GROMACS .gro file of C-alpha atoms in nm:
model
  367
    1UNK     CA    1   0.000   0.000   0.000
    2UNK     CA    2   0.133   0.362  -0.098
    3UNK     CA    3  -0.041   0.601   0.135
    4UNK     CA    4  -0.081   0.934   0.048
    5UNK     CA    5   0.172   1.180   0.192
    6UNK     CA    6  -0.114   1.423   0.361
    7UNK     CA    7   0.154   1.677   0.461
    8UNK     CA    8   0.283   1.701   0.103
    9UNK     CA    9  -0.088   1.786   0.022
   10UNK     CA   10  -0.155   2.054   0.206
   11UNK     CA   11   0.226   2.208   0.118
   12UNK     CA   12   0.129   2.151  -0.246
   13UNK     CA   13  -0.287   2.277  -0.194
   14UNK     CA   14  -0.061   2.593  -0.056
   15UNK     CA   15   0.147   2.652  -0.370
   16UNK     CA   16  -0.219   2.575  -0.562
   17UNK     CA   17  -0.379   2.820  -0.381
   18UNK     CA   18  -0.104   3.102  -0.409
   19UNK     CA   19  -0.087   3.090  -0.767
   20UNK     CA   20  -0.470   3.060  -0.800
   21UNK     CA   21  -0.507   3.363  -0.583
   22UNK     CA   22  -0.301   3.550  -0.852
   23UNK     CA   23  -0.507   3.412  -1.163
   24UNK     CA   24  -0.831   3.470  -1.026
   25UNK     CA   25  -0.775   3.825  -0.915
   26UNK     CA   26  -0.978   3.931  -1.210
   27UNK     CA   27  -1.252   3.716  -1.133
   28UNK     CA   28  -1.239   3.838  -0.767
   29UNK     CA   29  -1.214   4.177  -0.834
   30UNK     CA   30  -1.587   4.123  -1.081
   31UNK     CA   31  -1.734   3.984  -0.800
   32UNK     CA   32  -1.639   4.216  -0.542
   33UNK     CA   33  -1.742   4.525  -0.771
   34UNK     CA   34  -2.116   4.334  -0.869
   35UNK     CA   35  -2.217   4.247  -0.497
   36UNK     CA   36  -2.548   4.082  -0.416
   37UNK     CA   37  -2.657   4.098  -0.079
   38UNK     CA   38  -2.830   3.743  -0.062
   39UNK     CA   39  -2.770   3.418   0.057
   40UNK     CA   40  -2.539   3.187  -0.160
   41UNK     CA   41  -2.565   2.820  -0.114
   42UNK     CA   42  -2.340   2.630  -0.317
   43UNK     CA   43  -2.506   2.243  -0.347
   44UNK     CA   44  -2.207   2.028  -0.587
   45UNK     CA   45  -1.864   2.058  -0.320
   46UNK     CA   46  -1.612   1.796  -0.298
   47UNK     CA   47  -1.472   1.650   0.016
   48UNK     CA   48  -1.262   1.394   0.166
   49UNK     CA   49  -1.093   1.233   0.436
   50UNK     CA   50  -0.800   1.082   0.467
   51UNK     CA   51  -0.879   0.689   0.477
   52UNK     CA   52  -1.078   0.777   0.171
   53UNK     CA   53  -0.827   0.890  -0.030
   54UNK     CA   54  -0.632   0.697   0.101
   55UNK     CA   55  -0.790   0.393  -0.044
   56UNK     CA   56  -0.800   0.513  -0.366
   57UNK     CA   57  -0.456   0.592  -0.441
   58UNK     CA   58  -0.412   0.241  -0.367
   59UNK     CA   59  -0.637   0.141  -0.625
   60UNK     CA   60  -0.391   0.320  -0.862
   61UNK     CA   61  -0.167   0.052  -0.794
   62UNK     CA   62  -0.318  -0.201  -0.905
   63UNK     CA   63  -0.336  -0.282  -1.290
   64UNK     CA   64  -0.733  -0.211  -1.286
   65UNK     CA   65  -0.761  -0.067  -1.623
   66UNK     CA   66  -1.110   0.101  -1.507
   67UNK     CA   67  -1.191   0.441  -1.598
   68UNK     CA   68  -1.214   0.597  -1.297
   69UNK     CA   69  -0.882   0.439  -1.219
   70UNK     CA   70  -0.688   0.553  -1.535
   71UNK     CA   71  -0.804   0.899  -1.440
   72UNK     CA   72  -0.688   0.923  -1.090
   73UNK     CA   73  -0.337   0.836  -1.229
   74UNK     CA   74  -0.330   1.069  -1.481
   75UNK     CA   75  -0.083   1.415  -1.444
   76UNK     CA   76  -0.280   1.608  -1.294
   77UNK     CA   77  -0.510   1.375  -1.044
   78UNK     CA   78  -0.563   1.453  -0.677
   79UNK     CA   79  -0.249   1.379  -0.568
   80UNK     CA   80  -0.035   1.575  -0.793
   81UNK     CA   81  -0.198   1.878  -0.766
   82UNK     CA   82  -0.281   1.996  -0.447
   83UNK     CA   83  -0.665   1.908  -0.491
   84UNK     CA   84  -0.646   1.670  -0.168
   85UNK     CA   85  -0.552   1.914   0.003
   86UNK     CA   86  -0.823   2.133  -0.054
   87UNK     CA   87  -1.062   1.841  -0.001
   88UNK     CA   88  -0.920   1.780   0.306
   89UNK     CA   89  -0.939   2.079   0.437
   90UNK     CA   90  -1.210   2.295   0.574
   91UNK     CA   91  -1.061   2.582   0.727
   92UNK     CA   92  -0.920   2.723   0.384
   93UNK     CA   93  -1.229   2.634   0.245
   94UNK     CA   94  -1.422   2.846   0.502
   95UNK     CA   95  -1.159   3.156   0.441
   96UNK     CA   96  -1.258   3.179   0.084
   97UNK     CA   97  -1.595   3.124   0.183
   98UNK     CA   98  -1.568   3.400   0.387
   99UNK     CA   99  -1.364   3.598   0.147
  100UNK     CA  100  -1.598   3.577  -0.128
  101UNK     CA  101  -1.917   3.621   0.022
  102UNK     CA  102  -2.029   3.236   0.032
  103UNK     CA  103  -2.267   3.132   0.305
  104UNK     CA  104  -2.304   2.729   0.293
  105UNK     CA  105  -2.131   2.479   0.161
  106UNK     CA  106  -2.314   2.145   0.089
  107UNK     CA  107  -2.028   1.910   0.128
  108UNK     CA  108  -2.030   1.569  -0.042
  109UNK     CA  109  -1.770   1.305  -0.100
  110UNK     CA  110  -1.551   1.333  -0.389
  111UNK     CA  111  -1.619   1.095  -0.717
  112UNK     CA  112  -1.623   0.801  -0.749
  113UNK     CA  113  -1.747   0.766  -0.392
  114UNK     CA  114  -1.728   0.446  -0.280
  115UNK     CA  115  -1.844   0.280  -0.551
  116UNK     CA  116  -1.494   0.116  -0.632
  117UNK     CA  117  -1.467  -0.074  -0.357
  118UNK     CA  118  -1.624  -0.411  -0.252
  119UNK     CA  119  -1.917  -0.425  -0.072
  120UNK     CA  120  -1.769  -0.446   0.271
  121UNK     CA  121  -1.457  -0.198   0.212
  122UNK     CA  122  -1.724   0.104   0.065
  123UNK     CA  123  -1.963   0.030   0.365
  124UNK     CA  124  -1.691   0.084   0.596
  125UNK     CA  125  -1.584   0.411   0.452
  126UNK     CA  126  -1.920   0.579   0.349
  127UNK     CA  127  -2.033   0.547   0.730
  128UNK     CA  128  -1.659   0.675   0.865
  129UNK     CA  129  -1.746   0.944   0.580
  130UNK     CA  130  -2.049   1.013   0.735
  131UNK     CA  131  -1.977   1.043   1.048
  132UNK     CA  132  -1.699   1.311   1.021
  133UNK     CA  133  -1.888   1.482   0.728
  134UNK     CA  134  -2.183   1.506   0.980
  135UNK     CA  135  -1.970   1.649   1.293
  136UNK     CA  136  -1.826   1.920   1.065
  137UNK     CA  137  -2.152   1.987   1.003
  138UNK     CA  138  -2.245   2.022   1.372
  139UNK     CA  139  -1.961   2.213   1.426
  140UNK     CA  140  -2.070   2.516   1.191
  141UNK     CA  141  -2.430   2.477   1.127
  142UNK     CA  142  -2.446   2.784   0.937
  143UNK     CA  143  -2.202   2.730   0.717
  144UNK     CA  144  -2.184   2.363   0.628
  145UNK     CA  145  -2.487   2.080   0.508
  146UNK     CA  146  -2.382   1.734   0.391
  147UNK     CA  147  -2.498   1.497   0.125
  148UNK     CA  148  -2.430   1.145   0.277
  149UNK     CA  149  -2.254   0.841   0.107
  150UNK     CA  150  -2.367   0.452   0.074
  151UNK     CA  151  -2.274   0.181  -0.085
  152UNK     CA  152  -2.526   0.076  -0.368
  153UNK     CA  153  -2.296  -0.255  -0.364
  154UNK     CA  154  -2.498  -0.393  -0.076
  155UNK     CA  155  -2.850  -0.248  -0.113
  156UNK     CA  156  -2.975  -0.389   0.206
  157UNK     CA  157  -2.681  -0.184   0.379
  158UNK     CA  158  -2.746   0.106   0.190
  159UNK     CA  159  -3.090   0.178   0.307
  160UNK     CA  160  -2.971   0.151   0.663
  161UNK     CA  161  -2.716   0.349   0.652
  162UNK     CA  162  -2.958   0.618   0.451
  163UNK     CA  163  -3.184   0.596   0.734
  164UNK     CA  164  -2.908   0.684   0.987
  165UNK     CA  165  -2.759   0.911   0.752
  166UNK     CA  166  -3.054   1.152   0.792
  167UNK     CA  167  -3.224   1.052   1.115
  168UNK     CA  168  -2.980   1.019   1.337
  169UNK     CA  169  -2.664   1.219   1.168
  170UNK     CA  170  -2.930   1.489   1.046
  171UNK     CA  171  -2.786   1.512   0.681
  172UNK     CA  172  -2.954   1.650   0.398
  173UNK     CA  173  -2.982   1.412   0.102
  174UNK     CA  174  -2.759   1.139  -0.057
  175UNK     CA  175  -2.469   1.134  -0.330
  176UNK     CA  176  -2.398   0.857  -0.560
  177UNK     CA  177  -2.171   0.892  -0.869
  178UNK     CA  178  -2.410   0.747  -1.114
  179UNK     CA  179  -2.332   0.363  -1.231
  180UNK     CA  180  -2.196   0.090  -0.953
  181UNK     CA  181  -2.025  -0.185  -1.120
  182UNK     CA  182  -2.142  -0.078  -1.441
  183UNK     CA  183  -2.527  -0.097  -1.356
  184UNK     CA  184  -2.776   0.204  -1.319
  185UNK     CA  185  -3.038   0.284  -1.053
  186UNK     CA  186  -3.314   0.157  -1.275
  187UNK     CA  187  -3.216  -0.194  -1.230
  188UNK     CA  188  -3.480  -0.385  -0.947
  189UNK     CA  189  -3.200  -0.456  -0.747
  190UNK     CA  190  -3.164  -0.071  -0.657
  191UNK     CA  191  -3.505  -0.014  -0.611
  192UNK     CA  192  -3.496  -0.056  -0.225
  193UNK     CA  193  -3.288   0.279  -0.247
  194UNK     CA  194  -3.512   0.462  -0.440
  195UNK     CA  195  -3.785   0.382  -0.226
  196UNK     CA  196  -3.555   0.479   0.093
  197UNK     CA  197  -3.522   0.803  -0.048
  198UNK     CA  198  -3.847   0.910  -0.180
  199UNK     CA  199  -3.945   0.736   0.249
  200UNK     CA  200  -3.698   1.014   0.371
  201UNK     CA  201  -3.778   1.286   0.151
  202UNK     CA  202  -3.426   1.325   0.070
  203UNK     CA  203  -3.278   1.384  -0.287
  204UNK     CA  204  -3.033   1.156  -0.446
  205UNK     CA  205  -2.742   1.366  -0.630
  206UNK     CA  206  -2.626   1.173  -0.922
  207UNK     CA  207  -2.252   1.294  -0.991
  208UNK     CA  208  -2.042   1.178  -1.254
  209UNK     CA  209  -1.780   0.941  -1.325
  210UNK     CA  210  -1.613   0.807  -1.596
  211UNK     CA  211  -1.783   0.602  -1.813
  212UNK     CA  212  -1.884   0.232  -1.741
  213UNK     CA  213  -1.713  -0.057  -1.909
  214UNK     CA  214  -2.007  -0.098  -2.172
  215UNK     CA  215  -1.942   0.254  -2.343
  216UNK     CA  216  -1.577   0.317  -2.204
  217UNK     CA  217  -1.384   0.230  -2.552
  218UNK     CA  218  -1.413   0.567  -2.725
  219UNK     CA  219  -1.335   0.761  -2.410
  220UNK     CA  220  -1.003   0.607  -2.400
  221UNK     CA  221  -0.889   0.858  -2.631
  222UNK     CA  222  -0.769   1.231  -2.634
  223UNK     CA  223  -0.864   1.245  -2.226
  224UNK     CA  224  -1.270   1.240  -2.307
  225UNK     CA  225  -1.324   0.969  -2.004
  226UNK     CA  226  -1.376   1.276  -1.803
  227UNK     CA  227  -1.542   1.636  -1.790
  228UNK     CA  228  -1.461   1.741  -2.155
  229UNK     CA  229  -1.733   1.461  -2.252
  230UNK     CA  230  -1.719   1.175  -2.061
  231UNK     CA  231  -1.902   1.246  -1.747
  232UNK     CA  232  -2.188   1.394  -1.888
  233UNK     CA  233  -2.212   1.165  -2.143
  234UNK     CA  234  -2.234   0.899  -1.866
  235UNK     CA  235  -2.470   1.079  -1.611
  236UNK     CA  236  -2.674   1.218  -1.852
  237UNK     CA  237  -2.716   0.811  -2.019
  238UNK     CA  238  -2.760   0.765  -1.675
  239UNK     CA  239  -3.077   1.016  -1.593
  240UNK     CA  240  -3.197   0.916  -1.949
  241UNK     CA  241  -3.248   0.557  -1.808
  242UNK     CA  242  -3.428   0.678  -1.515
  243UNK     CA  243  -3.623   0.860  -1.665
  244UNK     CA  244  -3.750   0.647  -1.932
  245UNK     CA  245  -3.776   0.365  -1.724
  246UNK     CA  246  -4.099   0.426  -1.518
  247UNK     CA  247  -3.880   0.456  -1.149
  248UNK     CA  248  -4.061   0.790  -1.142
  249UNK     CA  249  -4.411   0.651  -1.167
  250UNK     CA  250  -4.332   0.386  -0.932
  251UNK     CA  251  -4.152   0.635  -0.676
  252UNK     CA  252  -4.320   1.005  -0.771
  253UNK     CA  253  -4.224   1.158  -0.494
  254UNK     CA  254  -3.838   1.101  -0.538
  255UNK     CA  255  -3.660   1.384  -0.654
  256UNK     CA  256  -3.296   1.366  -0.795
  257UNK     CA  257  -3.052   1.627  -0.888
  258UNK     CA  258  -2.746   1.647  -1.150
  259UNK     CA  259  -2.538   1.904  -1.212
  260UNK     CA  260  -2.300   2.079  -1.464
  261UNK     CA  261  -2.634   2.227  -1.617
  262UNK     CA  262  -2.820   1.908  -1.617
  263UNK     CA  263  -2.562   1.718  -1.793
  264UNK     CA  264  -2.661   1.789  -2.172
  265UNK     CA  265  -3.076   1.651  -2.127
  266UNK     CA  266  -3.231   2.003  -2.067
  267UNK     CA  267  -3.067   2.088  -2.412
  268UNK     CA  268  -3.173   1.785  -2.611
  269UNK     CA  269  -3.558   1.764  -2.423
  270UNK     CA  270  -3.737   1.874  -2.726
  271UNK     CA  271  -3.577   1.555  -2.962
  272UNK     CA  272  -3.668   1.329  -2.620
  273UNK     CA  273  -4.033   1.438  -2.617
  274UNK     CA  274  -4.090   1.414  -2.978
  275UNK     CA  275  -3.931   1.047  -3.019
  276UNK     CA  276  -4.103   0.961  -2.702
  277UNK     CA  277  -4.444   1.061  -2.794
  278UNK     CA  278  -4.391   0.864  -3.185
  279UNK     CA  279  -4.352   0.555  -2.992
  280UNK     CA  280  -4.529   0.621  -2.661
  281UNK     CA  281  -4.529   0.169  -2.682
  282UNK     CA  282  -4.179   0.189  -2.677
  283UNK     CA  283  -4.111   0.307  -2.332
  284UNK     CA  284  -4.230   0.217  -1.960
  285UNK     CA  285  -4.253   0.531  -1.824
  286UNK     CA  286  -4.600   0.721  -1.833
  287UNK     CA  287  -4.451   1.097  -1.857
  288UNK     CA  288  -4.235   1.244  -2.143
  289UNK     CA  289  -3.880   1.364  -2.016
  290UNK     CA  290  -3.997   1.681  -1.970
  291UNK     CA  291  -4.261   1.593  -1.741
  292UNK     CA  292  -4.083   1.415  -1.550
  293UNK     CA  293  -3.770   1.657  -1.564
  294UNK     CA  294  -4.021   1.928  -1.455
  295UNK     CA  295  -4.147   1.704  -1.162
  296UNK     CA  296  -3.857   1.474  -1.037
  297UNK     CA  297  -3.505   1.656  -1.131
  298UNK     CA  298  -3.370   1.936  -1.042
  299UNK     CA  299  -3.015   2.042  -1.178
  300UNK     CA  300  -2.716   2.283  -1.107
  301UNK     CA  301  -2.449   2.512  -1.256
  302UNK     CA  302  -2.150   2.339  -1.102
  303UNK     CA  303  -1.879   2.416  -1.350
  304UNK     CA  304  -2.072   2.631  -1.601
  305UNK     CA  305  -2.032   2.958  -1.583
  306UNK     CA  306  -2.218   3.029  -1.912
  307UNK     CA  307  -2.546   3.285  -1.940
  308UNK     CA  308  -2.747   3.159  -2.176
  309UNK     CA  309  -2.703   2.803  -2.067
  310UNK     CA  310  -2.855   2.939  -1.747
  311UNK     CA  311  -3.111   3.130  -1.873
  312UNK     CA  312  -3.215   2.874  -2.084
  313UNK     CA  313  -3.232   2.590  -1.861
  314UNK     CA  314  -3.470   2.828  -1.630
  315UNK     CA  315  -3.684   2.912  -1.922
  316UNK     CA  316  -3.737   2.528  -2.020
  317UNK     CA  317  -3.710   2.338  -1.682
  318UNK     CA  318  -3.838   2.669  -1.447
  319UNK     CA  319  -3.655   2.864  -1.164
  320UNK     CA  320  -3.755   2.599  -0.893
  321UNK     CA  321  -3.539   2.385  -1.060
  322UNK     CA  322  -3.217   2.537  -1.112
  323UNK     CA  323  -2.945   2.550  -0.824
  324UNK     CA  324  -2.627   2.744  -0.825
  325UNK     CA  325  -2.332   2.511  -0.748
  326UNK     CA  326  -1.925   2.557  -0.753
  327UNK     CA  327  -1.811   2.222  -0.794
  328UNK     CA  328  -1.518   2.294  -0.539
  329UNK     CA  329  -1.207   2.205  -0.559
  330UNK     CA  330  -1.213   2.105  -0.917
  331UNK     CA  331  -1.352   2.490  -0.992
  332UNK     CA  332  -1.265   2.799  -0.805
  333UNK     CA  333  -1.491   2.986  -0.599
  334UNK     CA  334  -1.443   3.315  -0.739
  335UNK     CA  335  -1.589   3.313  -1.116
  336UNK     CA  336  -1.881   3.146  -1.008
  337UNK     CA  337  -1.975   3.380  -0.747
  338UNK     CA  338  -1.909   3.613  -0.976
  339UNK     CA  339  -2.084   3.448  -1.278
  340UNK     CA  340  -2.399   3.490  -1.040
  341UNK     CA  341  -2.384   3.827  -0.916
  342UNK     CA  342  -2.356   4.008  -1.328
  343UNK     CA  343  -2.524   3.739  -1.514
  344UNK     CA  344  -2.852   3.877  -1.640
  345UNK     CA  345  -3.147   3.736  -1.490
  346UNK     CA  346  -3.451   3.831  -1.307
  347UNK     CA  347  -3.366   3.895  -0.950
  348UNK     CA  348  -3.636   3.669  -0.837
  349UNK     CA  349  -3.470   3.417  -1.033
  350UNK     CA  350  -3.111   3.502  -0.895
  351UNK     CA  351  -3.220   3.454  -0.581
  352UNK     CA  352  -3.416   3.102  -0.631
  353UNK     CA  353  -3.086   3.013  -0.778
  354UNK     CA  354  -2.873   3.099  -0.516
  355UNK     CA  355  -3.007   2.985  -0.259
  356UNK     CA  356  -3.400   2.929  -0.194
  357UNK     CA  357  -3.441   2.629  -0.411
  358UNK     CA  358  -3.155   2.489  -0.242
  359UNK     CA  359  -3.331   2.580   0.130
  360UNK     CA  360  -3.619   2.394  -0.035
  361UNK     CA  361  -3.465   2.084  -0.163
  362UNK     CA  362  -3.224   1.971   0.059
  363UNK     CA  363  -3.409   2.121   0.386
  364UNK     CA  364  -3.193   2.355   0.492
  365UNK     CA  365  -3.351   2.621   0.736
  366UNK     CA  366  -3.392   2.979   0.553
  367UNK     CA  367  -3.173   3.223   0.693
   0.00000   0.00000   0.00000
């Protein structure tokens, strides 16, 4: 086993976060001189501990030729860069909060989860997860919410540890990084999670990963396996599936998110509904994607800082269904606060973006 050297993390997050400090003055300096006063919850950021990353470098080890794998030992991974340290670490994390004007955090932990693990091994660590996410929590109320882990390997397990996750740890809602050993949500055996959530009133986030082994071929190639093309790709097959495949008339109270602008489907909803309704046989679900998009998914900006992507998704989907997000570490704080304080939209709308639908969704107490 080749542990990861913690301490040369946080020296190397250091020189990250020096250099990024200079390269993001611009963006700082646009969001200091276009200040909203409102509450800014950001609901897609990355977090770790140390057993969990931990395990994973270990993985990369290990001649797994998986996706997920190939990317974590890529130039660049979380090692190499100084990105576990700013996982690690909340106190930085709460300075640039505080710098840039950011209320709340809703901390989740970082792809792919658990979900590379056996059964046993990804039990273990989404309840040690847990627990420390949920302490942090505890400790600043305010400023942190948490999005617990489980391990869809052992559904059984899963739901228990859901039900602890938010009755007894007091968590908001549930992350899983869309397929677990290359199977989707829609499959029966998942269904006892589905139902756990919808039981809890608690949203599932589906985040990406790389792509599963079925479509992984092409994304082996010029570095698509991961947020140039292949995540989306995958999480947005991935809502697709759900979609389509009736879970929402079996569970229609469950309500899912994705982010990075709803992975590609908001953009593509018109083509869904029009094939859907030429072979309305063809498909077990009783609502077109938009229907259900408009009743069971809400989506968020994580890493897209683009205007008429936004305004676009809230003109198709509506403003209760957009959330802002950072995606922290992997994207700075500072252009996406200040991509929402000057992009044009209706100040109702800002404001349902930045942090009411988020109040809403993952019950967090208005301010």
């Amino acid at each position: 086993e080749m542990p990861i050297d913690r301490r040369a993390l946080l020296k190397a997050g250091g020189v990250l976060a020096a250099a990024a400090a200079t390269g993001t003055a611009a963006a700082s300096a646009a969001a200091a001189a276009a200040p909203v006063k409102m509450r800014r919850i950001a609901t897609e950021e990355a977090w770790s501990i140390p057993e969990h990353l931990d395990a994973m470098q270990v993985l990369t080890q290990s001649d797994w030729n998986n996706l997920d794998i190939e990317n974590l030992r890529l130039p660049g991974g979380i090692a190499a860069t100084g990105l576990g340290a700013n996982l690690l670490d909340t106190r930085r994390r709460l300075a640039e909060m505080d710098r840039l004007g950011v209320d709340m955090h809703i901390l989740s932990l970082t792809s792919p989860g658990v979900q590379l693990f056996d059964a046993d091994k990804g039990a273990a660590l989404a309840t040690l997860a847990n627990d420390r996410m949920a302490d942090i929590v505890a400790a600043n109320p305010t400023r942190f919410a948490g999005l617990a882990s489980f391990a869809p390997q052992d559904p059984a397990r899963a739901v228990k540890e859901m039900e602890r996750a938010i009755n007894r740890l007091k968590l908001n809602g549930f992350i899983v990084n869309s397929h677990t050993d290359n199977e989707y949500l829609d499959e029966p055996k998942y269904w006892p999670i589905l139902e756990a959530a919808e039981a809890l009133d608690r949203p599932i986030y589906i985040h990406p990963r790389c792509p599963s082994d079925g479509m992984a071929a092409p994304f082996r190639d010029y570095r698509l396996r991961a947020a140039i093309w292949g995540f989306q790709a995958e999480t947005g097959t991935h809502l697709m599936r759900l979609m389509l495949s009736g879970i929402f008339d079996r569970f229609p109270k469950l309500q899912v998110v994705v982010g990075h602008m709803g992975e590609n489907v908001p953009f593509h909803l018109w083509r869904s509904d029009h094939w859907y309704r030429r072979r309305p046989h063809s498909y077990p679900s009783r609502l077109a994607p938009s229907e259900v998009m408009k009743r069971n998914v809400h989506i968020t900006t994580s890493g897209v800082e683009h205007g008429p992507a936004l305004r676009y998704a809230l003109e198709v989907l509506g403003p209760d269904r957009v959330l802002w997000a950072i995606d922290y570490p992997y994207e700075e704080m500072a252009p996406s606060v200040a991509f929402m304080n000057s992009v044009q939209l209706a100040e109702p709308h800002r404001a349902a973006v930045f942090h009411q639908n988020a109040e809403r969704v993952f019950h967090i107490p208005a301010a």
